[in-house]
């Protein structure tokens, strides 16, 4: 599904990613862990196509296509979903309008018929109900005045609605209490299927108690320095990054 | 020694005597004297220059260089104006090239208590108009000298009118100025909603002066859409007197004209009165739009609010000057003012000058002004959800505009202005 080869990237001229190799097959959940400044967020932004994150060499293939050629909206419509570490507040845009615009943009891109207001509401209400999210959130401007937990819930709602093929979770656990963490994990687990994959970027092991990964990679100084199964996450938790990264 | 006037001002002075014979109210000595007093005062002033503090950011140099009735510069007519959108009003008063067009107007079934007439007919009727002796605004004096037509609205005591009265000014290319003079009088507890629209083609100059008087408890919702030709010059002045418990709400959407200025002055004369001045300006190309407001709180216990938002693209230039003046003894007054501008291009600019002049000590006043660009984080967030760049950009501009449009209480007008704003955004 996703094949990253020798990926190098710079931000503002500074080298951040220094040769990443990673392959994610359909149905797999990968976790990338690493200390602050290792390049975790850069990896998620490079994959989602944010400007200012420049790929200097290497390649990324997604479903057989060159991902790096695609604009961010095309990547999203092709099934890549980035759950933001810091979801952005957008004053003046109601959450419902935002969700409908996004969903219909993706449907249009895929050549599917757009949903009208009634169809959309029905769909979104079924999702909010499933996730235990209050409907009044839909009327509020996107993320404006939301607590940290509410913002992450909103990310999960978007993910549930857009049904991505590849979920990228960027430090989704940061700033979350245990209940919110469970909601986020639950959102991902509900979408788990043999066709869907996820890349979970996290500093701490605790999210991985709820979303159990198939593979764990350690990212340090722009490279993957170690890979293993879920036990690697526990080992990291126990020993800290210093030992592993120095090894 | 005589003052040397600008070419355009001199032209007005030179043609005044001849014009007098063609202007309405010819037989009325008072009107004649009024016009003469207007041109004399105008001649002593000329068009404003940037040396006058209130005109620091709006430059009329190019405009006054040309005589009013010599060929105007047609080069500026390159950009098409927004296509006027229909508004389904129960009553509509239409002015073509500044003159009331009864045949195009729909003024049947007017409710009792509402009277509508044209200024030209009022001037012929010996109605009394006066020019304030202290009037020193050149554009008002010029208007007084040459005023030809306009609307006169009167709503009598206790008459509340829910439907919108539309007043449309349609202009075509002309070397003459359109000196429109309007008058709105609302008696005690009267209510009215007016939508004033300005549109046209080609190069012309409009100089509408509107005087509004609201008696105790009256309410006027005054909406204005300035969609003049992209080659036009629109310099408008609106003066409003607000008595106790009366409410004046003005919302102006400016999308047209090459050079425009919307000058609003509200004078609060009673307790529990409210002055609301809001608006939005959407400018591109080399358009210039100036919004200048002055709110005077002359007595205690009343409020004023102002919210203006501007979106400027290409080399467009916006100006917002807002002054709240609280007189001595005008205690327990609240005045709020907010101006926000969104710049879509590196070459667009806005000048902002909020001003508070406070002579009372128990007042609450605030003002804020921001100028910014589109939020890159928000743009990426929308794109990361599958929304293409252009749509994401439009969504954010609409969001920026959205909350100011919420200040429009009348739903029909709000949706109409939203449609106009959307048309501007999509470049139609």
mmCIF file with all atom_site columns, C-alpha atoms in Angstrom, chain A residues 45 48-50 72-73 76-77 80-84 87-88 90-93 98 101-102 105-106 142-143 155 158 162, chain B residues 340 375-392 394-403:
data_model
loop_
_atom_site.group_PDB
_atom_site.id
_atom_site.type_symbol
_atom_site.label_atom_id
_atom_site.label_alt_id
_atom_site.label_comp_id
_atom_site.label_asym_id
_atom_site.label_entity_id
_atom_site.label_seq_id
_atom_site.pdbx_PDB_ins_code
_atom_site.Cartn_x
_atom_site.Cartn_y
_atom_site.Cartn_z
_atom_site.occupancy
_atom_site.B_iso_or_equiv
_atom_site.pdbx_formal_charge
_atom_site.auth_seq_id
_atom_site.auth_comp_id
_atom_site.auth_asym_id
_atom_site.auth_atom_id
_atom_site.pdbx_PDB_model_num
ATOM 1  C CA . UNK A 1 45  ? 3.561   16.222 6.904  1.00 0.00 ? 45  UNK A CA 1
ATOM 2  C CA . UNK A 1 48  ? 0.248   14.406 3.587  1.00 0.00 ? 48  UNK A CA 1
ATOM 3  C CA . UNK A 1 49  ? 1.878   16.955 1.288  1.00 0.00 ? 49  UNK A CA 1
ATOM 4  C CA . UNK A 1 50  ? 2.283   20.063 3.382  1.00 0.00 ? 50  UNK A CA 1
ATOM 5  C CA . UNK A 1 72  ? -2.621  17.388 -0.483 1.00 0.00 ? 72  UNK A CA 1
ATOM 6  C CA . UNK A 1 73  ? -6.303  17.264 -1.477 1.00 0.00 ? 73  UNK A CA 1
ATOM 7  C CA . UNK A 1 76  ? -6.727  12.905 0.931  1.00 0.00 ? 76  UNK A CA 1
ATOM 8  C CA . UNK A 1 77  ? -9.245  11.980 -1.729 1.00 0.00 ? 77  UNK A CA 1
ATOM 9  C CA . UNK A 1 80  ? -4.815  9.205  3.078  1.00 0.00 ? 80  UNK A CA 1
ATOM 10 C CA . UNK A 1 81  ? -6.022  10.783 6.288  1.00 0.00 ? 81  UNK A CA 1
ATOM 11 C CA . UNK A 1 82  ? -3.787  12.720 8.631  1.00 0.00 ? 82  UNK A CA 1
ATOM 12 C CA . UNK A 1 83  ? -5.134  13.067 12.158 1.00 0.00 ? 83  UNK A CA 1
ATOM 13 C CA . UNK A 1 84  ? -3.430  16.256 13.279 1.00 0.00 ? 84  UNK A CA 1
ATOM 14 C CA . UNK A 1 87  ? -6.163  20.307 14.847 1.00 0.00 ? 87  UNK A CA 1
ATOM 15 C CA . UNK A 1 88  ? -6.602  23.788 13.394 1.00 0.00 ? 88  UNK A CA 1
ATOM 16 C CA . UNK A 1 90  ? -11.302 27.663 11.645 1.00 0.00 ? 90  UNK A CA 1
ATOM 17 C CA . UNK A 1 91  ? -13.552 30.491 12.840 1.00 0.00 ? 91  UNK A CA 1
ATOM 18 C CA . UNK A 1 92  ? -16.594 31.123 10.674 1.00 0.00 ? 92  UNK A CA 1
ATOM 19 C CA . UNK A 1 93  ? -16.810 27.626 9.177  1.00 0.00 ? 93  UNK A CA 1
ATOM 20 C CA . UNK A 1 98  ? -16.671 21.635 6.685  1.00 0.00 ? 98  UNK A CA 1
ATOM 21 C CA . UNK A 1 101 ? -17.593 20.045 1.833  1.00 0.00 ? 101 UNK A CA 1
ATOM 22 C CA . UNK A 1 102 ? -14.760 17.605 2.523  1.00 0.00 ? 102 UNK A CA 1
ATOM 23 C CA . UNK A 1 105 ? -15.021 16.936 -2.527 1.00 0.00 ? 105 UNK A CA 1
ATOM 24 C CA . UNK A 1 106 ? -13.671 13.425 -2.007 1.00 0.00 ? 106 UNK A CA 1
ATOM 25 C CA . UNK A 1 142 ? -14.452 23.896 13.315 1.00 0.00 ? 142 UNK A CA 1
ATOM 26 C CA . UNK A 1 143 ? -12.433 23.303 16.506 1.00 0.00 ? 143 UNK A CA 1
ATOM 27 C CA . UNK A 1 155 ? -10.504 14.255 14.147 1.00 0.00 ? 155 UNK A CA 1
ATOM 28 C CA . UNK A 1 158 ? -13.772 13.127 10.361 1.00 0.00 ? 158 UNK A CA 1
ATOM 29 C CA . UNK A 1 162 ? -14.177 9.934  5.298  1.00 0.00 ? 162 UNK A CA 1
ATOM 30 C CA . UNK B 2 340 ? -10.501 43.687 10.115 1.00 0.00 ? 340 UNK B CA 1
ATOM 31 C CA . UNK B 2 375 ? -4.202  31.276 7.574  1.00 0.00 ? 375 UNK B CA 1
ATOM 32 C CA . UNK B 2 376 ? -1.802  28.779 5.968  1.00 0.00 ? 376 UNK B CA 1
ATOM 33 C CA . UNK B 2 377 ? -2.478  26.196 8.689  1.00 0.00 ? 377 UNK B CA 1
ATOM 34 C CA . UNK B 2 378 ? -6.210  26.348 8.047  1.00 0.00 ? 378 UNK B CA 1
ATOM 35 C CA . UNK B 2 379 ? -5.657  26.112 4.276  1.00 0.00 ? 379 UNK B CA 1
ATOM 36 C CA . UNK B 2 380 ? -3.583  22.964 4.701  1.00 0.00 ? 380 UNK B CA 1
ATOM 37 C CA . UNK B 2 381 ? -6.067  21.483 7.146  1.00 0.00 ? 381 UNK B CA 1
ATOM 38 C CA . UNK B 2 382 ? -8.877  21.846 4.613  1.00 0.00 ? 382 UNK B CA 1
ATOM 39 C CA . UNK B 2 383 ? -6.739  20.445 1.817  1.00 0.00 ? 383 UNK B CA 1
ATOM 40 C CA . UNK B 2 384 ? -5.730  17.519 3.999  1.00 0.00 ? 384 UNK B CA 1
ATOM 41 C CA . UNK B 2 385 ? -9.425  16.630 4.133  1.00 0.00 ? 385 UNK B CA 1
ATOM 42 C CA . UNK B 2 386 ? -9.721  16.534 0.362  1.00 0.00 ? 386 UNK B CA 1
ATOM 43 C CA . UNK B 2 387 ? -10.835 20.096 -0.376 1.00 0.00 ? 387 UNK B CA 1
ATOM 44 C CA . UNK B 2 388 ? -8.931  21.507 -3.383 1.00 0.00 ? 388 UNK B CA 1
ATOM 45 C CA . UNK B 2 389 ? -6.829  24.640 -2.822 1.00 0.00 ? 389 UNK B CA 1
ATOM 46 C CA . UNK B 2 390 ? -9.146  27.091 -4.607 1.00 0.00 ? 390 UNK B CA 1
ATOM 47 C CA . UNK B 2 391 ? -12.236 25.843 -2.774 1.00 0.00 ? 391 UNK B CA 1
ATOM 48 C CA . UNK B 2 392 ? -10.367 25.895 0.526  1.00 0.00 ? 392 UNK B CA 1
ATOM 49 C CA . UNK B 2 394 ? -12.920 30.502 -0.946 1.00 0.00 ? 394 UNK B CA 1
ATOM 50 C CA . UNK B 2 395 ? -14.223 28.771 2.148  1.00 0.00 ? 395 UNK B CA 1
ATOM 51 C CA . UNK B 2 396 ? -11.797 30.694 4.339  1.00 0.00 ? 396 UNK B CA 1
ATOM 52 C CA . UNK B 2 397 ? -12.581 34.045 2.713  1.00 0.00 ? 397 UNK B CA 1
ATOM 53 C CA . UNK B 2 398 ? -16.301 33.370 3.139  1.00 0.00 ? 398 UNK B CA 1
ATOM 54 C CA . UNK B 2 399 ? -15.665 32.442 6.750  1.00 0.00 ? 399 UNK B CA 1
ATOM 55 C CA . UNK B 2 400 ? -13.800 35.714 7.272  1.00 0.00 ? 400 UNK B CA 1
ATOM 56 C CA . UNK B 2 401 ? -16.759 37.603 5.832  1.00 0.00 ? 401 UNK B CA 1
ATOM 57 C CA . UNK B 2 402 ? -19.406 35.450 7.445  1.00 0.00 ? 402 UNK B CA 1
ATOM 58 C CA . UNK B 2 403 ? -19.661 36.931 10.905 1.00 0.00 ? 403 UNK B CA 1
#
